XYZ file of N, CA, C and O in Angstrom:
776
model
N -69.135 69.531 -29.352
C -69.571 70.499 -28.366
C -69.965 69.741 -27.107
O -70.723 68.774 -27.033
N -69.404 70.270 -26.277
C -69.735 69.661 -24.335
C -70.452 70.409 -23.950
O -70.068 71.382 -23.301
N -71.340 70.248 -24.149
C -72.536 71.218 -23.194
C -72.286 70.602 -21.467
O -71.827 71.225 -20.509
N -72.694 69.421 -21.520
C -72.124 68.764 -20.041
C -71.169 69.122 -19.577
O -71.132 69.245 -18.353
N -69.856 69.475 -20.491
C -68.577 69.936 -19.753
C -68.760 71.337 -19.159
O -68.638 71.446 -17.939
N -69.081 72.579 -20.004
C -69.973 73.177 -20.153
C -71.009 73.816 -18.864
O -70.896 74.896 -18.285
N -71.668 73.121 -18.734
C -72.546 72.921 -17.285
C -72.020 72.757 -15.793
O -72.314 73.412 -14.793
N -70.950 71.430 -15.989
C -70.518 71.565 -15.131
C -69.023 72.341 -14.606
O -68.607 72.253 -13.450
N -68.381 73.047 -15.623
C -68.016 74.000 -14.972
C -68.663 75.303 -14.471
O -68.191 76.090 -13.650
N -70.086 75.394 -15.264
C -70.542 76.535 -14.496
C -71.038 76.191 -13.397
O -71.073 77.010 -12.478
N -71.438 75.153 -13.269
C -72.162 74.872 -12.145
C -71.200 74.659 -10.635
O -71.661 74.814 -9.504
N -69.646 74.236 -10.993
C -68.685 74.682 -10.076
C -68.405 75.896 -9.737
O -68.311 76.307 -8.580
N -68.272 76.467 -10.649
C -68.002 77.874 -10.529
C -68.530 78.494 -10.011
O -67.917 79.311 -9.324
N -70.602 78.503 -10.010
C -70.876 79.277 -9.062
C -71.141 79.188 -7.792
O -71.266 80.086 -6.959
N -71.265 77.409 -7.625
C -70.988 77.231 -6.077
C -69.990 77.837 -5.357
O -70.137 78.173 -4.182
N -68.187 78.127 -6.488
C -67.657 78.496 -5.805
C -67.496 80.306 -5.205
O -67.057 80.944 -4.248
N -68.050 80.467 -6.259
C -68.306 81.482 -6.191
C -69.591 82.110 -5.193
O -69.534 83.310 -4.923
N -70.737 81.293 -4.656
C -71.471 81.348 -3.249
C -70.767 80.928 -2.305
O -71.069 81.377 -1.199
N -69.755 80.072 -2.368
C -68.917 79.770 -1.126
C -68.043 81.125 -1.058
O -67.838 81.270 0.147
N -67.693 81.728 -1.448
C -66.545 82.933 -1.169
C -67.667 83.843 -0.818
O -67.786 84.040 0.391
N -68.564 84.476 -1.638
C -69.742 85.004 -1.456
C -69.982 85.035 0.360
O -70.014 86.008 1.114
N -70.110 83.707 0.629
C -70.671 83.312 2.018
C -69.971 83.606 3.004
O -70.452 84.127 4.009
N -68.470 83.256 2.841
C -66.975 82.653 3.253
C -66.176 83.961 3.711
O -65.225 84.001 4.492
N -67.066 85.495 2.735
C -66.274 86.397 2.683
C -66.758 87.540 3.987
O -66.199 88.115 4.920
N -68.417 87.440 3.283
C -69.266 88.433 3.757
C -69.513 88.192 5.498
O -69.520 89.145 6.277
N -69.769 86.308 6.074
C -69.984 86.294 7.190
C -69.406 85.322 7.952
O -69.955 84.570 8.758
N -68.035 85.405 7.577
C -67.163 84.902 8.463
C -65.793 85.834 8.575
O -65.259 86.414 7.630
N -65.245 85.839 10.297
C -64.021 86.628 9.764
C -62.829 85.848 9.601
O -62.621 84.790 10.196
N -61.856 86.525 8.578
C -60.743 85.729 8.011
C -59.931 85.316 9.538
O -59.212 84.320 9.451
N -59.975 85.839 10.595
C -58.401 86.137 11.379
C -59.316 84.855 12.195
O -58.480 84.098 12.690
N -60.677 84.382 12.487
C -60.769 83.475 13.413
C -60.582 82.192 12.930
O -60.065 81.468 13.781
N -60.817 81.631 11.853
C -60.488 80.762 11.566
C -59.728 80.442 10.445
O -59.899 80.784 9.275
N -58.640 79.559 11.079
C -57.618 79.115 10.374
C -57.994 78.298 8.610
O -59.068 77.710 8.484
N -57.110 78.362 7.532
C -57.616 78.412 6.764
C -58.746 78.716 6.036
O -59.059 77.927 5.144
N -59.457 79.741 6.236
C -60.856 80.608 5.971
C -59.657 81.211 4.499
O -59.789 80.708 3.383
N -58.976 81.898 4.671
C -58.175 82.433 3.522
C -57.900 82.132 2.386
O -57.885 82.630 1.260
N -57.580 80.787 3.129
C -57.035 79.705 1.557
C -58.037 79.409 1.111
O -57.826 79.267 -0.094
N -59.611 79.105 1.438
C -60.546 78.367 0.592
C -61.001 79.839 0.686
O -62.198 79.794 0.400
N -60.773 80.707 0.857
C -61.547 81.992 -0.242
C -60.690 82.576 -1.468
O -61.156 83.398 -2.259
N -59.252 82.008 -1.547
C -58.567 82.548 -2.161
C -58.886 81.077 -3.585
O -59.140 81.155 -4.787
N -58.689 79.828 -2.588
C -59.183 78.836 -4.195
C -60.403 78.647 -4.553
O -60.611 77.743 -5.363
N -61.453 79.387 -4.084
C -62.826 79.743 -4.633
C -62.713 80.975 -5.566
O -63.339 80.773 -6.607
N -62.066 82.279 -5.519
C -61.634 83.217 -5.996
C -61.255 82.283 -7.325
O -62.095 82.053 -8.196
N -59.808 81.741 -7.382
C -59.380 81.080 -8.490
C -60.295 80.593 -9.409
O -60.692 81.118 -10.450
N -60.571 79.584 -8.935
C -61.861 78.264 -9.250
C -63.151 79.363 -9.585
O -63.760 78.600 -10.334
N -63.699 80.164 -9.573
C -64.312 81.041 -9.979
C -63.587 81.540 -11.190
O -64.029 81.195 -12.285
N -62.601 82.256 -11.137
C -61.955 82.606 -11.923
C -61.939 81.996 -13.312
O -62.072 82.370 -14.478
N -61.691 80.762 -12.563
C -60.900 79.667 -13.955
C -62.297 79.016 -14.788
O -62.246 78.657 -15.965
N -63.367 78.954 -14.049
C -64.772 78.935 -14.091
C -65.114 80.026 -15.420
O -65.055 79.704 -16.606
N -65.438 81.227 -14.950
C -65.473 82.440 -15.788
C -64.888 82.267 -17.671
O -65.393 82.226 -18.793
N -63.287 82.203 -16.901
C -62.935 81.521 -17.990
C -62.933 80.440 -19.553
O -62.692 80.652 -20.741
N -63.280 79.428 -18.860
C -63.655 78.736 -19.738
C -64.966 78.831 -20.400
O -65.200 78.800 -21.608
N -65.945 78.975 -19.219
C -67.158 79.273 -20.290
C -66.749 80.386 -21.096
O -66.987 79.988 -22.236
N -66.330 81.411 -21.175
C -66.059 82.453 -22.193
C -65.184 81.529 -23.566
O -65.115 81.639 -24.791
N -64.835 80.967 -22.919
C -64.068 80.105 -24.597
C -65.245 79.083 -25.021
O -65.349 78.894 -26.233
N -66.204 78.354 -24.115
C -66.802 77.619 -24.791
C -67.723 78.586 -25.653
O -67.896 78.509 -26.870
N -68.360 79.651 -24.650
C -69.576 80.596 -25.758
C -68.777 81.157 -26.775
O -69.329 81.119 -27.874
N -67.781 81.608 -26.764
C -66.570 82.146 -28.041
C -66.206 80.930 -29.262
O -66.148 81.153 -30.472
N -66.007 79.736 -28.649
C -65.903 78.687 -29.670
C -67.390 77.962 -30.325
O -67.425 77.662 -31.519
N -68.358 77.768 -29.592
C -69.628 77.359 -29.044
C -71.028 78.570 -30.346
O -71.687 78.593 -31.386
N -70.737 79.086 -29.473
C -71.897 80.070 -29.817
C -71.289 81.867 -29.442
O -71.530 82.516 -28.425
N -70.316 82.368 -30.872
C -69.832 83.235 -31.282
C -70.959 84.200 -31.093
O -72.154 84.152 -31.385
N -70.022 85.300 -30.376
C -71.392 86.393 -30.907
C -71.223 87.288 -32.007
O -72.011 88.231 -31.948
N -70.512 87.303 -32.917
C -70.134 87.332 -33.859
C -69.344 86.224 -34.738
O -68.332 85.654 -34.329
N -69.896 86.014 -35.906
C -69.672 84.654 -37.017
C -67.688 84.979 -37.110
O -66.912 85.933 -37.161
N -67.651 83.274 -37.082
C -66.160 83.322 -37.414
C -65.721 83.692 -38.549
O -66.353 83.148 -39.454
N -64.904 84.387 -38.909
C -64.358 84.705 -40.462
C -63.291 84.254 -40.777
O -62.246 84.295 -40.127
N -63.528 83.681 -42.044
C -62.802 82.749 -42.848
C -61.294 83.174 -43.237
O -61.073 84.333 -43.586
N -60.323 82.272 -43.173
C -58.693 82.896 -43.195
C -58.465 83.522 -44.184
O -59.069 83.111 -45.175
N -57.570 84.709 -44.388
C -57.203 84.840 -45.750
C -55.723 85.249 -45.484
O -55.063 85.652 -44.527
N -55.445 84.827 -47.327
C -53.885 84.680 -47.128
C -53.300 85.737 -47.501
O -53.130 85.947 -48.702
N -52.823 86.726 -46.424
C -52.296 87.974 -46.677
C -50.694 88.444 -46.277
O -50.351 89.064 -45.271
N -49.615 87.825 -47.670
C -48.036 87.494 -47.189
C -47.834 89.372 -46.739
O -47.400 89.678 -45.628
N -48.070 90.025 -47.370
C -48.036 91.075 -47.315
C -47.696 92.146 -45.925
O -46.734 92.809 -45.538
N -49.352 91.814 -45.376
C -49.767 92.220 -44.182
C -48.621 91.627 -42.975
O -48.183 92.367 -42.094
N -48.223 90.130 -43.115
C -47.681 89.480 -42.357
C -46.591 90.084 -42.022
O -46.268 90.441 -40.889
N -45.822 90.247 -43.316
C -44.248 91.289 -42.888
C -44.620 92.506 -42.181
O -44.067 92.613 -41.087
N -45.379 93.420 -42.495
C -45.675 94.377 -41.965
C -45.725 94.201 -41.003
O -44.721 94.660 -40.459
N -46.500 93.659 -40.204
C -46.509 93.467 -38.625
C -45.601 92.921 -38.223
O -45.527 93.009 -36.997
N -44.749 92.312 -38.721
C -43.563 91.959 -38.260
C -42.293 92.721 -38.238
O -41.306 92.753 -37.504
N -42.685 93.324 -39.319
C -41.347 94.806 -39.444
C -41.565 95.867 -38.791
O -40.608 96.600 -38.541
N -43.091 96.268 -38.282
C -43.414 97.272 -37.068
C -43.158 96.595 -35.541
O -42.599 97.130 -34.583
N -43.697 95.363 -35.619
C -42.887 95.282 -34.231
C -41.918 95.295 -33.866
O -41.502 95.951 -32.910
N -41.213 94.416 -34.690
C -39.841 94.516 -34.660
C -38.771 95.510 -34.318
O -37.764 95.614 -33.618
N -39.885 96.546 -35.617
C -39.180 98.072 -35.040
C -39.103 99.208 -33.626
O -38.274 100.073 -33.346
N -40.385 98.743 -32.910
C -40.726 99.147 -31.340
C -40.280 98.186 -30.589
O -40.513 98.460 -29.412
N -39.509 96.743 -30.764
C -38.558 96.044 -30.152
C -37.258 96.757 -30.314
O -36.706 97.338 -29.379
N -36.763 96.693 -31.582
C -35.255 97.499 -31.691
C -35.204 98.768 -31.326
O -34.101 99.313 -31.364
N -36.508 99.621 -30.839
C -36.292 101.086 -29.980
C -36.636 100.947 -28.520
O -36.682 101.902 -27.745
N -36.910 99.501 -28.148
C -36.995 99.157 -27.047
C -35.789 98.393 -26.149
O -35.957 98.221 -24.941
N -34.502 97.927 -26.864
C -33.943 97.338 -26.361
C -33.368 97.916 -25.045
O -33.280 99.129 -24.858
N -32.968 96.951 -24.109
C -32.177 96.970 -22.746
C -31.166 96.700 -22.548
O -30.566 96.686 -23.622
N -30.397 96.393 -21.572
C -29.077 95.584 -21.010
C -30.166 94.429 -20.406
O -31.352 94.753 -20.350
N -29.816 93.293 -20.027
C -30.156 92.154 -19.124
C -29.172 92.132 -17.644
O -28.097 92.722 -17.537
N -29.662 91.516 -16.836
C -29.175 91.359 -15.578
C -28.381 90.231 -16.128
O -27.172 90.462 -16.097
N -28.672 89.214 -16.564
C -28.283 87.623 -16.473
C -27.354 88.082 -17.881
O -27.822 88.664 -18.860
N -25.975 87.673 -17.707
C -25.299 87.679 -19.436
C -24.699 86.401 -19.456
O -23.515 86.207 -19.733
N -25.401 85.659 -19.205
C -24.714 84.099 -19.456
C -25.906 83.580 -20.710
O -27.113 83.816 -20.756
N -24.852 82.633 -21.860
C -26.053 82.629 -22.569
C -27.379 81.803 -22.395
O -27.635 81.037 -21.465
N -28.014 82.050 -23.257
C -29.581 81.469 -23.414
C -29.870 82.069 -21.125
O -30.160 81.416 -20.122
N -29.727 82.754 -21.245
C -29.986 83.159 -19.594
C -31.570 83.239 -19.767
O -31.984 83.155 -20.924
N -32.601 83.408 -18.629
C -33.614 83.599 -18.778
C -34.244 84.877 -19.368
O -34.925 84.770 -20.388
N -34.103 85.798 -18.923
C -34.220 86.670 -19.979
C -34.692 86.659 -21.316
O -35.830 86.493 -21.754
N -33.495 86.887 -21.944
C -33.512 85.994 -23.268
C -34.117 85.091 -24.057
O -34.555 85.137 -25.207
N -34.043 84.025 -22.993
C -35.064 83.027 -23.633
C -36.220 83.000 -23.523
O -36.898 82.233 -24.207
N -36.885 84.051 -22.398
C -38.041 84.209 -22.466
C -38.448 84.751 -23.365
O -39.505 84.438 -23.913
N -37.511 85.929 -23.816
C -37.410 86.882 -25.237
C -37.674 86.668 -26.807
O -38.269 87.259 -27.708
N -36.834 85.387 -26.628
C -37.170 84.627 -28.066
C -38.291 83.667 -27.846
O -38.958 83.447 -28.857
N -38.576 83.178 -26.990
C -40.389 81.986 -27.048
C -40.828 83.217 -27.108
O -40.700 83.555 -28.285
N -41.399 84.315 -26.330
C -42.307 85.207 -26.481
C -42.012 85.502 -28.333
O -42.942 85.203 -29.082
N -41.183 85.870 -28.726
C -41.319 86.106 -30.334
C -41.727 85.271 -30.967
O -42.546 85.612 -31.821
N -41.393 83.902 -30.873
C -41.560 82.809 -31.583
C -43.060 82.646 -31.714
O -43.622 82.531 -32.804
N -43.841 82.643 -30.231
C -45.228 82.952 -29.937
C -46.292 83.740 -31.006
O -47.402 83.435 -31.441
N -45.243 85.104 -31.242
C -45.874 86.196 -31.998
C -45.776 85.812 -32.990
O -46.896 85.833 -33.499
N -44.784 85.286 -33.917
C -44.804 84.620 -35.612
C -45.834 83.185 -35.399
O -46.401 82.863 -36.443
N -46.101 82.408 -34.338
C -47.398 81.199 -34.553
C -48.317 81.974 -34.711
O -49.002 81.770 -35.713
N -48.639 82.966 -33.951
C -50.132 83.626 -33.832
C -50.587 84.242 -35.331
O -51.616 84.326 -36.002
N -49.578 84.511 -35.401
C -49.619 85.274 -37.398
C -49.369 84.546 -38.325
O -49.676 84.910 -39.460
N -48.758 83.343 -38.109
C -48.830 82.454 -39.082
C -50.241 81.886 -38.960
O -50.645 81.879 -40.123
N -50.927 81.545 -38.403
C -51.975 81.064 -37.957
C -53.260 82.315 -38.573
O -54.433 82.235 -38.937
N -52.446 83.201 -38.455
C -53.552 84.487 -38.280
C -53.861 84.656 -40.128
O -54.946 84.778 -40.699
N -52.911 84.621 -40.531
C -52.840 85.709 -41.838
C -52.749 84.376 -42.890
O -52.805 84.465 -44.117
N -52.609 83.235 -42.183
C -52.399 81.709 -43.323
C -51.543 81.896 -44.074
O -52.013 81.696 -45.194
N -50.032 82.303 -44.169
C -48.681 82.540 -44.420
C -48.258 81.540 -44.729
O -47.154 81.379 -44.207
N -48.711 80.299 -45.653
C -48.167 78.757 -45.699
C -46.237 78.860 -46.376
O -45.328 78.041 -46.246
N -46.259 80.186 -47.057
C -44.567 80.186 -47.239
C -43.534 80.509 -45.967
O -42.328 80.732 -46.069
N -44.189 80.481 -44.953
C -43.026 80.279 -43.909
C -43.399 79.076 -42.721
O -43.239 78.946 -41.507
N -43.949 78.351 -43.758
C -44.713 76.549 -42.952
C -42.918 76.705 -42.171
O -42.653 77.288 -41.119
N -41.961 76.002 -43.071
C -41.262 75.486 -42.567
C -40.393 76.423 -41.378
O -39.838 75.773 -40.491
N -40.274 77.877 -41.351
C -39.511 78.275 -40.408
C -40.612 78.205 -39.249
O -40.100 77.802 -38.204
N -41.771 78.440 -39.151
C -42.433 77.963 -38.582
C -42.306 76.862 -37.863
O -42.609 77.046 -36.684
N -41.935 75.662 -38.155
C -41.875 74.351 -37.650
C -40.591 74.054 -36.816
O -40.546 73.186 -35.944
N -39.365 75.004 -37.235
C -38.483 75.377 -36.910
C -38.390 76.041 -35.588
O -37.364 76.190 -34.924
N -39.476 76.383 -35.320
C -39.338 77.756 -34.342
C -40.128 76.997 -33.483
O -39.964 77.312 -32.304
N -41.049 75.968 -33.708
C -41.576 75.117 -32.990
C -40.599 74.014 -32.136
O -40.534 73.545 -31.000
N -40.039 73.935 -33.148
C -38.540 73.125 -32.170
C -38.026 73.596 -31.306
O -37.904 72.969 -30.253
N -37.432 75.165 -31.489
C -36.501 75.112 -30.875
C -37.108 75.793 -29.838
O -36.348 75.809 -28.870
N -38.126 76.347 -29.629
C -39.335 76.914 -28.914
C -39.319 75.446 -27.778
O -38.958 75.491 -26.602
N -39.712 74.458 -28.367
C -39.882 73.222 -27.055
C -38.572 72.624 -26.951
O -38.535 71.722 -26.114
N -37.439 72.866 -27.575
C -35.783 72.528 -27.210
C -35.796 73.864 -25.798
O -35.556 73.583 -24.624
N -36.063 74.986 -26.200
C -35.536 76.084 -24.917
C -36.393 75.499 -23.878
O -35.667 75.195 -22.931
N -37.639 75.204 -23.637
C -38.226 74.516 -22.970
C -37.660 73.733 -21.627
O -37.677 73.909 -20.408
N -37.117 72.703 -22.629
C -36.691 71.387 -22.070
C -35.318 72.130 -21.472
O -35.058 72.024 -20.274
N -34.475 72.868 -22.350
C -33.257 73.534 -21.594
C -33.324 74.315 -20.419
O -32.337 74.582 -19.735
N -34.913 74.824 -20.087
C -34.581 75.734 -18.972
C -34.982 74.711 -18.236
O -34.365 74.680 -17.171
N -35.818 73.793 -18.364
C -35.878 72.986 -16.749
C -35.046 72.184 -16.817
O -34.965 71.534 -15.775
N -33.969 71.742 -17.998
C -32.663 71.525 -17.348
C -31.722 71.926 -16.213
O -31.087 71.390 -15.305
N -31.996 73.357 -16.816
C -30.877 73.886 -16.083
C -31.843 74.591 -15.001
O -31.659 75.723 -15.450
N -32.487 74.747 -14.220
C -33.617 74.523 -13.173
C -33.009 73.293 -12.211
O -32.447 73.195 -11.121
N -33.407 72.538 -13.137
C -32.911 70.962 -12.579
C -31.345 70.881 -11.625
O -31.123 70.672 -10.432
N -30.424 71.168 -12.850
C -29.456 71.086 -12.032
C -28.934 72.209 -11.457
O -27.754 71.975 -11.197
N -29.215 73.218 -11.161
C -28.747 74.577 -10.630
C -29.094 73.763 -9.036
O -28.328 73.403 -8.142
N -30.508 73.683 -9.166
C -31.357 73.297 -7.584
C -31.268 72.144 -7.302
O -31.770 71.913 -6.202
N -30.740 71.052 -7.927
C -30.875 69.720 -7.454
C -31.738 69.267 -6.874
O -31.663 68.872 -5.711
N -32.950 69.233 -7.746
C -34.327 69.220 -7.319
C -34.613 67.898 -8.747
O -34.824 67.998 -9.955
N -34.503 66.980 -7.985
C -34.952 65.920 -9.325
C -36.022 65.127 -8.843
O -36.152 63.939 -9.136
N -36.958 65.901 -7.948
C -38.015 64.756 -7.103
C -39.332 64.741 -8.239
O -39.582 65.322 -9.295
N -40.039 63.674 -7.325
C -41.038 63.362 -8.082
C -42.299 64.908 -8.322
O -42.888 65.107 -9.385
N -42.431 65.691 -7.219
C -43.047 66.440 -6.860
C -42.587 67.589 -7.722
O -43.549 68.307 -7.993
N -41.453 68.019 -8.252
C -41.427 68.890 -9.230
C -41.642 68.494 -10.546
O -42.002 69.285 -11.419
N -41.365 66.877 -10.800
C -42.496 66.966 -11.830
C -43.795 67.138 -12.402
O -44.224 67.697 -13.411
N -44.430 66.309 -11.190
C -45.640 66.368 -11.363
C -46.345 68.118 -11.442
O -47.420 68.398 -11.973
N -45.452 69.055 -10.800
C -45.737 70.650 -11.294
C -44.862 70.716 -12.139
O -43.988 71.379 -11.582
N -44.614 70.535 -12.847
C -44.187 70.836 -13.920
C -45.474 70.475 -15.489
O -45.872 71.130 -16.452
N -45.695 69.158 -14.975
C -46.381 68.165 -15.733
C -48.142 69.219 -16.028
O -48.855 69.410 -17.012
N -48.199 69.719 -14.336
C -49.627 70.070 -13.946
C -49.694 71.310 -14.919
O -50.664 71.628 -15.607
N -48.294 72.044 -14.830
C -48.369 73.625 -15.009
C -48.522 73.332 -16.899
O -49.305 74.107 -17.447
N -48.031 72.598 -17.550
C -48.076 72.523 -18.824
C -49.454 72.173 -19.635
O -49.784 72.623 -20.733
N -50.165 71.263 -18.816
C -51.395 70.827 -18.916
C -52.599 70.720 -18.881
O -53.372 70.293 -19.738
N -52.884 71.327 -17.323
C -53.951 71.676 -16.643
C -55.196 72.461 -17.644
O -56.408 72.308 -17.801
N -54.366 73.175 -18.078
C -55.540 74.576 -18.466
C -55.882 73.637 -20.098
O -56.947 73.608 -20.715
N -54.950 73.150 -20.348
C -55.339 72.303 -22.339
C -56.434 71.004 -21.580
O -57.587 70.937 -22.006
N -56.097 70.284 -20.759
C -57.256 69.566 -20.178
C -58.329 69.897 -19.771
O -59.250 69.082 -19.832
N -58.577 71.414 -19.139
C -59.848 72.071 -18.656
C -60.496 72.726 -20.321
O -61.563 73.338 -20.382
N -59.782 72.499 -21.327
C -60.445 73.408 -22.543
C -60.689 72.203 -23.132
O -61.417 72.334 -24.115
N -60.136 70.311 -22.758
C -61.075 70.024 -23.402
C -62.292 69.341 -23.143
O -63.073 68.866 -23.968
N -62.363 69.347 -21.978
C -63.493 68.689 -21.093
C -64.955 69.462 -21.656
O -66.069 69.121 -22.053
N -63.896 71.178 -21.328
C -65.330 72.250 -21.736
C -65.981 71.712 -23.561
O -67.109 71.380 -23.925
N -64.872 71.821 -24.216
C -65.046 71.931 -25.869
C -65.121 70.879 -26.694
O -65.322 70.925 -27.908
N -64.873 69.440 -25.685
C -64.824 68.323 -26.337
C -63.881 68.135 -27.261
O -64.466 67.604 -28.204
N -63.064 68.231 -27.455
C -61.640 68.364 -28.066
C -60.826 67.482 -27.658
O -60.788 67.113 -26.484
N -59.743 66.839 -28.979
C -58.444 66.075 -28.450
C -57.097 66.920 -27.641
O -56.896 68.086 -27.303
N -56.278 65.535 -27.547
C -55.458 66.367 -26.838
C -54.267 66.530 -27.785
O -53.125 66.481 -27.329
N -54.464 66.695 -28.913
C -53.149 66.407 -29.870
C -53.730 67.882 -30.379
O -52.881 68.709 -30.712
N -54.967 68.209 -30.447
C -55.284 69.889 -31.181
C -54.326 70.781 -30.741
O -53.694 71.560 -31.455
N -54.221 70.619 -29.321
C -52.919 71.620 -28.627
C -51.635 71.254 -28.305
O -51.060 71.162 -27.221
N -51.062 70.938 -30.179
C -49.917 69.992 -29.939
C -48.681 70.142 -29.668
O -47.680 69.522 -30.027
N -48.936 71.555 -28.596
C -47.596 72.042 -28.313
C -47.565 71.665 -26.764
O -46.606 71.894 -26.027
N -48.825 71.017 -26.359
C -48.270 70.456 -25.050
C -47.653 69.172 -25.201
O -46.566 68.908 -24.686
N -48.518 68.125 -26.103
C -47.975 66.969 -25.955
C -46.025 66.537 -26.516
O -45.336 65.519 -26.460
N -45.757 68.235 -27.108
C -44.731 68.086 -27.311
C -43.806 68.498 -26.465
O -42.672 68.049 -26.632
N -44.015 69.311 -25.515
C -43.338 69.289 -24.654
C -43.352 68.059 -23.050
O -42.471 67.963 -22.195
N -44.606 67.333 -23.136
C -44.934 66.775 -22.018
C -43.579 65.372 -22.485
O -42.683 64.913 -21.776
N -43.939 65.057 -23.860
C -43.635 63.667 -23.704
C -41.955 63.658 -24.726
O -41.318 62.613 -24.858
């Protein structure tokens, strides 16, 4: 537990949050130049502030006791055969029909997403391995769309990595500063980073 981490994001947060406070109420936006942008990344930074302490008091100091997993194969299909079923009465056409197009692949990580959360949820250890499976190919589509990102735009600079790098990371580094945590707990970044 980071209480220090903890602290000092609140303690950013609500400075930033008196700076917008201040920034908003008695200054006007149109006279000075950039007044906008540092009320809009105080807004954020507040935001992201808010945030985390709600995961540290949620991980930290529950306001309600965590409850213990149970293994329910049962339940698992079920929710998987009802969604499934308001997916298959939901289907569309796509704009993009080239395969793995975005669309799509957003289509299948978002599913893949929904079977971790329930594997995780319901402790389903008989589908460990498709599980692990789906973890692959979950960080294979990954790596394929900023492939093809890559070469569509011919953008191979240093500067789209480093957002790339930022966008994957940022928020698993701010949860563990708050929670004191490794960086391998959220080992679906380091699998896509490296």
């Amino acid at each position: 537990m980071s209480t220090v981490g903890a602290c000092s994001v609140a303690i950013s947060g609500v400075a930033a949050l008196c700076f917008w406070v201040a920034a908003k109420g008695h200054l006007p936006v149109a006279q000075y130049r950039g007044t906008e942008a540092a009320i809009n990344f105080c807004e954020n930074w507040a935001e992201l502030a808010g945030i985390l302490l709600f995961a540290f008091q949620c991980e930290n100091y529950p306001i309600f006791q965590h409850g213990a997993k149970e293994h329910d194969f049962d339940m698992f299909w079920f929710v998987v055969l009802a969604f499934g079923t308001v997916a298959a009465l939901n289907i569309r056409p796509t704009k993009d029909q080239s395969v793995l197009g975005r669309e799509q692949s957003e289509e299948w990580k978002g599913w893949m997403q929904f079977m971790f959360l329930l594997y995780h949820y319901y402790e389903v250890g008989e589908v460990y391995n498709a599980i692990r499976i789906m973890i692959t190919a979950y960080v294979w589509m990954t790596g394929f769309g900023n492939g093809v990102f890559f070469s569509l735009k011919q953008d191979f600079g240093w500067v789209r990595l480093l957002q790339m790098l930022w966008r994957l990371n940022f928020f698993v580094l701010m949860l563990m500063l708050v929670n004191n945590t490794s960086y391998i707990l959220y080992y679906i970044c380091p699998l896509h980073t490296f």
